[in-house]
Amino acid sequence: AGALLLLVALLRASTKESKASAAGAIEMLAKDAPTRALILEAGALPLLVALLRTGTEEGKACAALAIGMLANDEPTRALILEAGALPPLIALLHNGTEEGEACAALAIGILAEEVLTRVLILEAGALPLLV
């Protein structure tokens, strides 16, 4: 838990490069289902969404992957949408690097497992970007 709090602190107040590294580490931790709840409790989600909006290209890609891993838990998908992650994910899908686009597509694909989210994705015009 201490390492996770340090990673969240790096997301909150560090260089853009350190934020990207922290998001990458959080993405790796989020592959473990029990750790996902701890990541949310530590307050990482809004910081990942902020990084998705304003980070470096690498930071945006890492944030998208971390959000995608968090979205593997069905109840978390609503929290991700409430945090405002969908618009910057779609923006990354549209304007990102090849890596960023792939990471955004992965996250959007996992979010799309929820029926109501599919509607939001369609309404946001993301479908042509995914095919």
Short mmCIF file of C-alpha atoms in Angstrom, two decimals:
data_model
loop_
_atom_site.label_atom_id
_atom_site.label_comp_id
_atom_site.label_asym_id
_atom_site.label_seq_id
_atom_site.Cartn_x
_atom_site.Cartn_y
_atom_site.Cartn_z
CA ALA A 1 0.00 0.00 0.00
CA GLY A 2 2.91 2.36 0.70
CA ALA A 3 4.26 2.03 -2.83
CA LEU A 4 0.81 2.72 -4.24
CA LEU A 5 0.51 5.91 -2.19
CA LEU A 6 3.91 7.00 -3.48
CA LEU A 7 2.80 6.37 -7.07
CA VAL A 8 -0.36 8.41 -6.51
CA ALA A 9 1.76 11.20 -5.02
CA LEU A 10 3.90 11.13 -8.16
CA LEU A 11 0.76 11.44 -10.28
CA ARG A 12 -0.28 14.42 -8.19
CA ALA A 13 2.88 16.49 -8.11
CA SER A 14 5.84 15.56 -10.25
CA THR A 15 7.26 16.05 -13.70
CA LYS A 16 5.30 14.89 -16.72
CA GLU A 17 7.83 12.13 -17.26
CA SER A 18 7.47 10.90 -13.67
CA LYS A 19 3.70 11.00 -14.00
CA ALA A 20 3.95 8.79 -17.08
CA SER A 21 6.15 6.32 -15.19
CA ALA A 22 3.78 6.32 -12.22
CA ALA A 23 0.80 5.67 -14.51
CA GLY A 24 2.70 2.80 -16.12
CA ALA A 25 3.39 1.26 -12.72
CA ILE A 26 -0.26 1.69 -11.69
CA GLU A 27 -1.32 -0.02 -14.92
CA MET A 28 0.87 -3.01 -14.00
CA LEU A 29 -0.60 -3.12 -10.49
CA ALA A 30 -4.14 -2.84 -11.86
CA LYS A 31 -3.74 -6.17 -13.65
CA ASP A 32 -4.28 -7.72 -10.21
CA ALA A 33 -8.01 -7.63 -9.43
CA PRO A 34 -7.71 -7.17 -5.63
CA THR A 35 -5.32 -4.24 -6.12
CA ARG A 36 -7.79 -2.31 -8.30
CA ALA A 37 -9.91 -1.33 -5.30
CA LEU A 38 -6.80 -0.08 -3.48
CA ILE A 39 -5.87 2.02 -6.52
CA LEU A 40 -9.30 3.64 -6.49
CA GLU A 41 -9.21 4.17 -2.72
CA ALA A 42 -5.83 5.88 -3.07
CA GLY A 43 -7.42 8.46 -5.38
CA ALA A 44 -5.61 7.53 -8.59
CA LEU A 45 -8.58 7.66 -10.97
CA PRO A 46 -9.04 11.46 -11.25
CA LEU A 47 -5.28 11.87 -11.52
CA LEU A 48 -5.12 9.33 -14.35
CA VAL A 49 -7.93 11.16 -16.15
CA ALA A 50 -6.05 14.44 -15.73
CA LEU A 51 -2.90 12.83 -17.14
CA LEU A 52 -4.97 11.51 -20.03
CA ARG A 53 -5.91 15.11 -20.81
CA THR A 54 -2.64 16.96 -20.25
CA GLY A 55 0.21 14.47 -20.13
CA THR A 56 2.94 13.69 -22.58
CA GLU A 57 2.08 11.24 -25.34
CA GLU A 58 3.64 8.47 -23.25
CA GLY A 59 1.75 9.66 -20.18
CA LYS A 60 -1.54 9.64 -22.03
CA ALA A 61 -0.91 6.12 -23.31
CA CYS A 62 0.03 4.86 -19.82
CA ALA A 63 -3.00 6.55 -18.28
CA ALA A 64 -5.28 4.99 -20.91
CA LEU A 65 -3.88 1.53 -20.17
CA ALA A 66 -4.24 2.02 -16.43
CA ILE A 67 -7.85 3.15 -16.88
CA GLY A 68 -8.45 0.16 -19.13
CA MET A 69 -7.12 -2.21 -16.48
CA LEU A 70 -9.31 -0.57 -13.83
CA ALA A 71 -12.31 -0.99 -16.15
CA ASN A 72 -11.97 -4.75 -15.91
CA ASP A 73 -14.08 -4.48 -12.75
CA GLU A 74 -17.65 -3.89 -13.87
CA PRO A 75 -18.65 -1.56 -10.98
CA THR A 76 -15.61 0.63 -11.70
CA ARG A 77 -16.75 1.40 -15.24
CA ALA A 78 -19.39 3.84 -13.99
CA LEU A 79 -16.77 5.57 -11.81
CA ILE A 80 -14.50 5.91 -14.83
CA LEU A 81 -17.27 7.52 -16.85
CA GLU A 82 -18.20 9.82 -13.95
CA ALA A 83 -14.55 10.87 -13.73
CA GLY A 84 -14.81 12.09 -17.32
CA ALA A 85 -12.44 9.58 -18.92
CA LEU A 86 -14.41 8.92 -22.11
CA PRO A 87 -13.86 12.27 -23.91
CA PRO A 88 -10.06 12.27 -23.46
CA LEU A 89 -9.91 8.59 -24.40
CA ILE A 90 -11.74 9.38 -27.63
CA ALA A 91 -9.47 12.38 -28.21
CA LEU A 92 -6.43 10.13 -27.78
CA LEU A 93 -7.97 7.62 -30.16
CA HIS A 94 -8.39 10.42 -32.70
CA ASN A 95 -5.18 12.42 -32.23
CA GLY A 96 -2.71 10.24 -30.38
CA THR A 97 0.41 8.44 -31.42
CA GLU A 98 0.02 4.90 -32.71
CA GLU A 99 0.71 3.62 -29.19
CA GLY A 100 -1.73 6.09 -27.65
CA GLU A 101 -4.44 5.16 -30.12
CA ALA A 102 -3.96 1.46 -29.34
CA CYS A 103 -4.11 2.08 -25.59
CA ALA A 104 -7.23 4.23 -25.92
CA ALA A 105 -8.88 1.58 -28.12
CA LEU A 106 -8.13 -1.07 -25.51
CA ALA A 107 -9.61 1.02 -22.70
CA ILE A 108 -12.69 1.94 -24.74
CA GLY A 109 -13.14 -1.72 -25.68
CA ILE A 110 -13.15 -2.78 -22.05
CA LEU A 111 -15.52 0.05 -21.12
CA ALA A 112 -17.79 -1.06 -23.99
CA GLU A 113 -18.47 -4.35 -22.23
CA GLU A 114 -21.13 -2.33 -20.38
CA VAL A 115 -24.24 -1.92 -22.56
CA LEU A 116 -25.00 1.65 -21.46
CA THR A 117 -21.41 2.65 -22.12
CA ARG A 118 -21.72 1.42 -25.70
CA VAL A 119 -24.43 4.00 -26.26
CA LEU A 120 -22.20 6.76 -24.89
CA ILE A 121 -19.34 5.61 -27.10
CA LEU A 122 -21.60 5.65 -30.16
CA GLU A 123 -23.04 9.05 -29.26
CA ALA A 124 -19.52 10.43 -28.86
CA GLY A 125 -18.74 9.37 -32.43
CA ALA A 126 -15.97 6.96 -31.51
CA LEU A 127 -17.12 4.02 -33.62
CA PRO A 128 -15.55 5.18 -36.91
CA LEU A 129 -12.26 5.66 -35.05
CA LEU A 130 -12.36 2.09 -33.79
CA VAL A 131 -12.90 0.36 -37.13
#
